[in-house]
Short mmCIF file of C-alpha atoms in Angstrom, two decimals:
data_model
loop_
_atom_site.label_atom_id
_atom_site.label_comp_id
_atom_site.label_asym_id
_atom_site.label_seq_id
_atom_site.Cartn_x
_atom_site.Cartn_y
_atom_site.Cartn_z
CA MET A 24 168.77 359.74 74.94
CA LEU A 25 170.22 362.69 74.38
CA LYS A 26 174.55 362.77 76.28
CA SER A 27 175.36 366.20 77.71
CA ILE A 28 178.69 366.77 78.50
CA ASP A 29 179.95 369.66 81.09
CA VAL A 30 181.61 373.44 79.22
CA LYS A 31 182.15 376.00 79.87
CA ILE A 32 180.65 379.52 78.94
CA LEU A 33 183.09 382.22 78.50
CA LYS A 34 181.65 385.79 78.05
CA VAL A 35 183.31 388.44 76.79
CA PHE A 36 181.69 391.63 78.27
CA VAL A 37 183.11 395.02 75.83
CA GLY A 38 182.32 398.73 74.21
CA GLU A 39 181.72 398.66 70.30
CA ALA A 40 183.75 400.83 69.20
CA ALA A 41 187.02 398.74 71.07
CA ARG A 42 189.38 397.80 68.64
CA HIS A 43 192.75 394.87 68.18
CA LYS A 44 195.17 395.86 65.77
CA GLY A 45 192.92 398.20 63.77
CA ARG A 46 189.50 395.99 63.10
CA PRO A 47 186.59 396.17 65.89
CA LEU A 48 187.79 393.86 68.91
CA HIS A 49 184.99 391.30 69.45
CA GLU A 50 185.40 390.51 65.10
CA ALA A 51 188.89 389.63 66.48
CA ILE A 52 188.20 387.51 69.21
CA VAL A 53 185.87 385.66 66.35
CA GLU A 54 188.32 385.86 64.43
CA GLU A 55 190.86 384.04 66.55
CA ALA A 56 187.53 381.15 67.97
CA ARG A 57 187.43 380.64 64.09
CA GLN A 58 191.20 379.94 63.45
CA ARG A 59 191.79 377.55 66.88
CA GLY A 60 188.68 375.70 65.65
CA MET A 61 186.88 377.19 68.70
CA ALA A 62 183.39 374.67 68.39
CA GLY A 63 180.96 378.20 68.13
CA ALA A 64 180.57 381.41 69.36
CA SER A 65 178.24 384.29 69.50
CA VAL A 66 177.87 388.14 69.56
CA CYS A 67 175.05 389.57 70.91
CA ARG A 68 175.03 393.48 71.28
CA GLY A 69 172.39 395.44 73.17
CA PHE A 70 170.80 398.52 73.41
CA MET A 71 171.11 400.35 76.57
CA GLY A 72 174.41 400.10 79.15
CA PHE A 73 177.63 401.12 80.81
CA GLY A 74 180.65 400.12 81.89
CA ALA A 75 183.41 400.83 84.13
CA GLY A 76 183.11 404.89 83.32
CA SER A 77 179.73 404.99 84.27
CA LEU A 78 178.76 406.65 81.56
CA LEU A 79 175.09 405.60 80.41
CA HIS A 80 175.00 404.27 76.26
CA THR A 81 171.79 404.03 74.67
CA ALA A 82 170.83 403.03 71.45
CA LYS A 83 168.10 405.53 71.92
CA ILE A 84 166.87 406.28 67.64
CA LEU A 85 169.15 408.71 66.17
CA ARG A 86 171.24 407.57 68.81
CA LEU A 87 172.85 404.72 66.78
CA ALA A 88 176.20 405.71 67.00
CA GLU A 89 176.43 405.59 70.41
CA ASP A 90 179.28 402.63 71.72
CA LEU A 91 176.86 399.68 73.04
CA PRO A 92 177.66 397.17 74.94
CA VAL A 93 178.37 394.02 72.68
CA ILE A 94 178.66 390.56 74.68
CA VAL A 95 180.98 388.13 72.43
CA GLU A 96 179.72 383.80 73.54
CA ILE A 97 182.11 381.26 73.75
CA VAL A 98 180.84 377.30 74.91
CA ASP A 99 183.64 374.47 74.57
CA THR A 100 184.40 372.04 76.53
CA PRO A 101 187.20 373.71 79.98
CA SER A 102 190.57 372.83 78.13
CA ARG A 103 189.16 374.22 75.01
CA VAL A 104 188.05 376.83 76.70
CA GLU A 105 190.51 377.58 79.65
CA SER A 106 192.97 377.00 77.03
CA PHE A 107 190.91 380.03 75.02
CA LEU A 108 191.61 382.18 77.97
CA PRO A 109 194.54 383.88 77.31
CA VAL A 110 194.38 384.66 73.90
CA VAL A 111 191.07 386.98 74.81
CA ASP A 112 192.65 388.28 77.95
CA ALA A 113 195.57 389.06 75.97
CA MET A 114 192.73 391.26 73.29
CA VAL A 115 190.73 392.98 76.28
CA GLU A 116 192.42 396.28 76.72
CA GLU A 117 189.06 397.59 78.98
CA GLY A 118 185.70 395.01 79.62
CA SER A 119 184.73 391.94 81.60
CA ILE A 120 185.04 388.48 80.90
CA VAL A 121 183.15 385.84 82.96
CA MET A 122 183.47 382.05 82.62
CA GLN A 123 180.68 380.48 84.14
CA ASP A 124 180.15 376.00 84.64
CA GLY A 125 177.18 374.68 81.97
CA GLN A 126 175.23 371.53 80.20
CA ALA A 127 175.45 371.01 77.01
CA VAL A 128 174.85 368.33 74.07
CA PHE A 129 176.57 369.78 70.73
CA HIS A 130 174.89 367.53 67.69
CA LEU A 131 178.18 368.27 66.07
CA PRO A 132 180.51 366.36 63.66
CA LEU A 133 183.97 365.08 65.65
CA ARG A 134 187.06 366.90 65.45
CA ILE A 135 191.17 366.91 64.96
CA ARG A 136 190.34 369.47 67.71
CA ASP A 137 188.49 366.91 70.17
CA VAL A 138 191.43 364.52 69.74
CA MET A 139 194.99 366.24 69.92
CA THR A 140 197.35 366.43 71.44
CA GLU A 141 197.86 370.33 72.42
CA HIS A 142 201.15 370.89 74.59
CA VAL A 143 203.86 369.42 71.18
CA ALA A 144 207.45 368.99 71.42
CA THR A 145 209.46 371.40 69.37
CA VAL A 146 213.02 371.75 67.76
CA ASP A 147 214.59 373.91 65.82
CA ILE A 148 215.52 373.47 62.20
CA ARG A 149 219.49 374.39 63.44
CA THR A 150 218.59 371.31 66.55
CA PRO A 151 221.75 369.51 66.63
CA LEU A 152 220.21 365.62 66.19
CA PRO A 153 221.31 363.62 69.37
CA ALA A 154 219.38 367.17 71.08
CA VAL A 155 216.67 365.15 69.12
CA VAL A 156 216.83 362.23 69.65
CA ASP A 157 216.98 363.08 73.72
CA LEU A 158 213.38 365.01 73.13
CA LEU A 159 211.99 361.97 71.53
CA LEU A 160 213.50 360.02 74.23
CA ARG A 161 212.56 362.07 77.08
CA ARG A 162 209.13 362.87 75.93
CA GLU A 163 208.12 358.96 74.89
CA VAL A 164 206.72 360.82 71.10
CA LYS A 165 207.86 359.36 68.23
CA ALA A 166 207.91 362.11 66.44
CA VAL A 167 208.60 366.45 66.43
CA PRO A 168 207.76 368.52 64.15
CA VAL A 169 211.04 370.50 63.69
CA MET A 170 210.40 374.67 63.14
CA ASP A 171 211.28 377.74 61.48
CA GLY A 172 210.26 380.50 63.37
CA ARG A 173 206.76 380.71 63.90
CA ASN A 174 206.50 378.22 60.92
CA ILE A 175 206.68 373.84 60.12
CA ALA A 176 209.42 373.32 58.43
CA GLY A 177 208.41 369.58 58.71
CA ILE A 178 208.79 366.57 60.98
CA VAL A 179 211.45 364.14 62.45
CA THR A 180 210.38 360.68 63.14
CA GLY A 181 211.08 357.50 63.85
CA GLY A 182 211.51 356.18 60.60
CA ASP A 183 213.18 359.55 60.29
CA LEU A 184 216.48 358.56 62.51
CA LEU A 185 216.34 354.97 60.28
CA SER A 186 216.06 355.37 57.53
CA ARG A 187 217.97 359.11 56.54
CA ALA A 188 220.65 359.21 60.13
CA ARG A 189 221.00 355.08 60.61
CA MET A 190 219.41 355.28 63.77
CA PRO A 191 220.76 350.93 64.76
CA LEU A 192 217.02 350.71 67.01
CA ARG A 193 213.97 352.22 66.74
CA LEU A 194 213.11 354.42 69.92
CA ASP A 195 211.11 351.97 71.31
CA MET A 196 213.67 349.66 71.87
CA GLN A 197 216.69 352.83 72.79
CA GLY A 198 215.18 352.90 76.01
CA GLN A 199 215.78 349.69 76.55
CA LEU A 200 219.79 350.04 76.24
CA PRO A 201 221.69 350.97 79.41
CA PHE A 202 222.85 354.62 78.71
CA GLU A 203 226.46 354.02 77.85
CA GLN A 204 225.48 351.81 75.44
CA ARG A 205 223.19 354.12 74.28
CA CYS A 206 225.28 356.89 73.51
CA GLU A 207 227.66 354.43 71.86
CA GLN A 208 224.80 353.91 69.33
CA GLY A 209 224.32 357.38 69.00
CA ALA A 210 228.52 357.62 67.75
CA ALA A 211 228.21 355.28 65.40
CA SER A 212 225.07 355.94 63.76
CA GLY A 213 226.23 358.82 61.39
CA PHE A 214 224.57 361.84 64.06
CA ALA A 215 227.54 363.48 64.73
CA GLY A 216 227.87 367.52 62.64
CA LEU A 217 223.63 367.10 61.59
CA VAL A 218 220.64 368.79 62.46
CA ALA A 219 216.81 368.54 62.21
CA GLN A 220 216.88 369.76 58.84
CA ASP A 221 219.34 367.68 57.11
CA ILE A 222 217.41 364.66 58.38
CA MET A 223 213.53 365.91 58.39
CA SER A 224 210.65 364.71 56.12
CA SER A 225 209.83 368.65 54.80
CA PRO A 226 207.21 369.52 53.67
CA ALA A 227 205.36 367.80 56.62
CA ARG A 228 201.71 367.33 55.86
CA THR A 229 199.68 369.17 57.89
CA LEU A 230 196.04 368.92 59.12
CA ASN A 231 193.38 371.54 59.37
CA ILE A 232 192.51 372.65 63.41
CA LYS A 233 188.75 371.81 62.36
CA THR A 234 189.37 368.46 60.03
CA ASP A 235 186.41 365.80 60.30
CA VAL A 236 188.04 363.00 62.49
CA VAL A 237 187.29 360.09 60.07
CA ASP A 238 188.66 362.50 57.52
CA ALA A 239 191.59 362.13 58.91
CA LEU A 240 191.31 358.55 59.61
CA LYS A 241 191.84 358.18 55.55
CA ILE A 242 194.62 360.39 55.32
CA MET A 243 196.59 357.95 57.52
CA ALA A 244 194.99 354.58 56.26
CA GLY A 245 195.53 356.37 52.39
CA LYS A 246 199.45 357.64 52.93
CA ASN A 247 200.26 355.18 56.03
CA ILE A 248 201.12 358.13 58.07
CA LYS A 249 201.34 357.92 61.56
CA ARG A 250 200.91 361.44 62.93
CA LEU A 251 200.90 364.71 61.42
CA PRO A 252 200.22 368.08 63.24
CA VAL A 253 197.63 370.05 63.37
CA THR A 254 197.32 373.97 62.19
CA ALA A 255 194.85 377.03 62.58
CA ASP A 256 193.80 378.13 59.39
CA ASP A 257 196.38 380.99 59.73
CA GLY A 258 199.11 377.61 59.70
CA THR A 259 199.83 377.47 63.17
CA LEU A 260 200.71 375.32 65.45
CA LEU A 261 197.98 373.99 67.77
CA GLY A 262 198.27 370.63 67.90
CA ILE A 263 199.99 367.10 66.97
CA VAL A 264 197.54 364.12 66.56
CA SER A 265 198.31 360.03 66.36
CA ARG A 266 196.58 356.73 65.41
CA THR A 267 196.25 356.23 68.53
CA ASP A 268 195.23 359.26 69.25
CA VAL A 269 192.04 358.64 66.67
CA LEU A 270 191.21 355.41 67.56
CA ALA A 271 190.74 356.68 71.48
CA ALA A 272 188.38 359.55 69.70
CA ILE A 273 186.41 356.53 67.76
CA ALA A 274 186.64 353.96 70.60
CA LYS A 275 185.04 356.88 72.73
CA ALA A 276 182.32 357.96 70.67
CA SER A 277 181.50 354.30 69.54
CA SER A 278 180.32 353.61 73.21
CA VAL A 279 177.88 356.53 73.06
CA ALA A 280 176.64 357.12 69.98
CA GLY A 281 177.07 353.92 67.24
CA HIS A 282 174.62 355.16 65.41
CA LEU A 283 175.23 358.82 64.46
CA GLU A 284 176.99 358.99 61.22
CA ILE A 285 179.82 360.71 62.28
CA LEU A 286 181.72 357.61 62.64
CA PRO A 287 183.72 355.46 60.21
CA PRO A 288 181.90 353.57 57.87
CA GLY A 289 183.73 350.64 58.45
CA LEU A 290 183.30 350.84 62.41
CA HIS A 291 181.46 348.06 62.59
CA SER A 292 183.64 345.29 60.88
CA THR A 293 185.38 342.77 62.28
CA ALA A 294 189.42 341.35 63.96
CA ARG A 295 188.28 339.08 60.50
CA ASP A 296 188.45 341.89 58.35
CA ALA A 297 192.12 343.37 58.67
CA LEU A 298 193.47 339.65 59.82
CA PHE A 299 196.78 339.26 59.28
CA THR A 300 197.99 335.66 59.13
CA ASP A 301 201.44 334.79 58.20
CA VAL A 302 202.64 334.85 61.58
CA PRO A 303 205.86 333.59 62.93
CA THR A 304 205.37 330.99 65.18
CA ALA A 305 207.49 328.56 67.81
CA GLY A 306 207.58 326.46 70.50
CA PRO A 307 208.79 326.98 73.93
CA ASP A 308 211.58 325.16 74.49
CA THR A 309 212.88 326.70 70.61
CA PRO A 310 216.64 327.93 70.88
CA LEU A 311 216.86 331.23 71.63
CA ALA A 312 218.87 331.58 67.86
CA ASP A 313 216.18 330.42 65.68
CA ILE A 314 213.69 332.70 67.83
CA LEU A 315 215.91 335.37 66.40
CA ASP A 316 215.97 333.92 62.90
CA GLN A 317 212.30 334.73 62.53
CA LEU A 318 212.69 338.22 64.64
CA VAL A 319 215.07 339.47 61.84
CA ARG A 320 213.17 338.18 58.94
CA SER A 321 209.27 338.82 60.74
CA PRO A 322 207.85 342.20 59.88
CA LEU A 323 205.37 342.51 62.71
CA ARG A 324 208.91 341.54 65.00
CA ARG A 325 207.16 339.16 67.19
CA VAL A 326 206.94 335.71 67.27
CA VAL A 327 203.89 333.89 68.93
CA ILE A 328 204.91 330.58 71.03
CA VAL A 329 202.22 327.89 70.18
CA ASP A 330 201.47 324.25 71.87
CA ALA A 331 201.33 321.51 69.52
CA GLU A 332 197.63 321.57 68.36
CA ARG A 333 198.63 325.76 67.88
CA LYS A 334 197.30 326.86 71.67
CA VAL A 335 198.53 330.11 72.71
CA LEU A 336 201.22 330.26 75.39
CA GLY A 337 202.92 333.48 74.50
CA LEU A 338 204.81 336.57 72.48
CA VAL A 339 208.32 337.27 71.97
CA HIS A 340 208.61 340.23 70.87
CA ASP A 341 212.14 341.78 69.26
CA TRP A 342 212.86 343.70 72.62
CA ASP A 343 211.97 341.01 74.96
CA LEU A 344 214.88 339.20 73.76
CA LEU A 345 217.07 342.64 73.96
CA ARG A 346 216.09 343.36 77.71
CA SER A 347 216.81 339.45 78.30
CA PHE A 348 220.61 340.14 77.71
CA VAL A 349 220.63 343.24 79.07
CA GLN A 350 219.32 342.57 82.17
CA LYS A 351 222.34 339.92 82.54
CA GLU A 352 224.53 342.60 81.46
CA SER A 353 226.21 341.07 78.75
CA PRO A 354 227.45 344.32 76.44
CA GLY A 355 229.65 342.45 73.61
CA LEU A 356 226.60 340.16 73.42
CA VAL A 357 223.66 342.77 73.36
CA ALA A 358 226.09 345.28 70.81
CA ARG A 359 226.50 342.08 68.62
CA LEU A 360 222.10 341.04 68.67
CA VAL A 361 221.71 344.97 68.31
CA ARG A 362 223.47 343.95 64.61
CA ALA A 363 221.76 341.04 63.72
CA LEU A 364 218.38 343.26 64.90
CA THR A 365 219.10 345.81 62.98
CA SER A 366 220.44 342.90 59.88
CA GLN A 367 223.91 345.70 59.99
CA GLU A 368 226.25 342.05 59.67
CA PRO A 369 225.99 338.83 58.24
CA GLY A 370 225.41 335.41 60.66
CA LEU A 371 223.36 335.42 64.19
CA PRO A 372 224.87 335.65 67.51
CA ALA A 373 225.07 332.27 69.48
CA LEU A 374 222.05 332.83 72.36
CA GLU A 375 221.60 330.72 74.77
CA GLY A 376 217.86 329.29 76.50
CA THR A 377 214.98 328.48 74.58
CA ALA A 378 211.44 331.20 74.33
CA ARG A 379 210.15 330.35 77.35
CA ASP A 380 213.82 331.59 79.06
CA VAL A 381 211.97 335.11 77.37
CA MET A 382 208.80 334.98 76.40
CA THR A 383 205.45 337.77 77.77
CA THR A 384 202.59 334.59 79.02
CA ARG A 385 200.12 338.10 78.98
CA VAL A 386 198.74 337.23 75.77
CA VAL A 387 195.78 340.35 74.28
CA THR A 388 193.74 338.28 72.56
CA ALA A 389 190.44 338.77 69.83
CA ARG A 390 187.86 335.99 68.58
CA THR A 391 187.28 336.71 64.68
CA ASP A 392 184.21 338.28 64.74
CA ALA A 393 184.99 340.41 67.80
CA PRO A 394 183.06 343.90 66.81
CA LEU A 395 185.86 346.52 65.08
CA ALA A 396 185.13 348.46 68.02
CA HIS A 397 186.07 346.08 70.91
CA VAL A 398 189.15 345.29 69.32
CA ILE A 399 189.33 348.70 68.70
CA GLY A 400 189.31 349.67 71.95
CA THR A 401 191.20 347.53 73.77
CA LEU A 402 194.27 348.46 71.89
CA VAL A 403 193.47 351.58 73.52
CA GLU A 404 193.28 350.50 77.03
CA LYS A 405 196.60 348.39 77.45
CA LYS A 406 198.70 350.78 74.65
CA ILE A 407 199.48 347.80 72.02
CA LYS A 408 199.80 348.08 68.27
CA ARG A 409 198.83 344.34 67.91
CA ILE A 410 196.36 341.93 68.50
CA VAL A 411 196.21 337.98 68.59
CA VAL A 412 193.21 336.72 67.08
CA THR A 413 192.68 332.99 67.79
CA ASP A 414 189.62 330.80 67.61
CA ASP A 415 187.49 329.76 70.39
CA ASP A 416 189.88 327.58 72.16
CA GLY A 417 192.09 329.88 71.78
CA ARG A 418 193.93 328.24 68.69
CA LEU A 419 196.58 331.01 66.78
CA LEU A 420 194.20 332.99 63.91
CA GLY A 421 196.68 335.47 63.34
CA ILE A 422 197.58 339.18 64.06
CA VAL A 423 195.49 342.52 63.82
CA ASP A 424 197.51 345.67 63.54
CA ARG A 425 195.75 348.92 64.34
CA ASP A 426 197.83 349.87 59.95
CA ALA A 427 194.80 347.30 59.25
CA VAL A 428 192.29 348.16 61.73
CA LEU A 429 192.34 351.03 60.72
CA LYS A 430 191.94 350.68 56.72
CA ALA A 431 189.47 348.60 57.51
CA LEU A 432 187.51 351.75 59.12
CA ALA A 433 188.20 353.59 56.41
CA ARG A 434 187.79 351.36 53.96
CA LEU A 435 190.06 351.21 51.83
#
């Protein structure tokens, strides 16, 4: 069954002799649409017509050099046409621009332009590092392209802040701290005098806006890249795409187009194919000091709470622990906890309480035979990075995370 979608039809009526920066206007519009990854553009040349000046033009024999009417027609999704409209409007000095609603069936590969975030937060190469961190926290994003004029000079990610600027906590955990302690963390991290250019990853790996989603998936999975700026053919920054964007697009496409070749080869795998079994566990009465020790030693940064039969009861994230002591208004203990979580000092602080006091009981789970498409849909819908995998009786078998899902999809 064919599936149609809502579209906008953009028609631009201009004269054949119209120019933009020395070239035929219709050619300039088509080239701009191509560079920006629009679905397509067609140009029709009329054989008779007149415009606002009421001067009649015709293509009769021996009069082929007249300024005949030209129509540029572009069909794409409403949001993309509406974002392209100001570009066309700035190019057309004399003519008409018409917008129409419509329905269409696109037989096209799924491209990055369909899934990227268009309104990208950016910083300049000279932006002070505290301002970069403030922007990331305010916008709730994990990376920001660094611009040198109109060119992408690099990208600052949460990993860059941790490894090159000695920021003690991940961005998602910084948001758990009170403002005063967040400022103290920034002051102690060595940000003083640093600007974006000092710690950015450069040159930034980018994706062309016409890249297939499956190709982007393979790049991200193969290079372990979480976010990539998206550019036009001339290098102009047009958006940014994350692993979550790619997974969301695949999940959506699989629900309506499971038989099409636009989907990655590993989509019909199961959770078993992406299972991580080395998962730290504890009982609900395990002291928090022991929980903290496991959190520090595990790359998962979470402990699954199980009963005597390994049935899943809850989950403790590192930020669950931090948030608990922030709420108790124990600034000294929070400071020690931060240093412990970031391995900045030997020994662990003495924490009172047990796993039961801080654990999350609403645990998202899946079975090992769950199709990868279902797992992806759950990751996207719940906005989580990992899913606990259990058997039919609810006993822990492992965890599936986004990195493993990407590799399973790409069959790497």
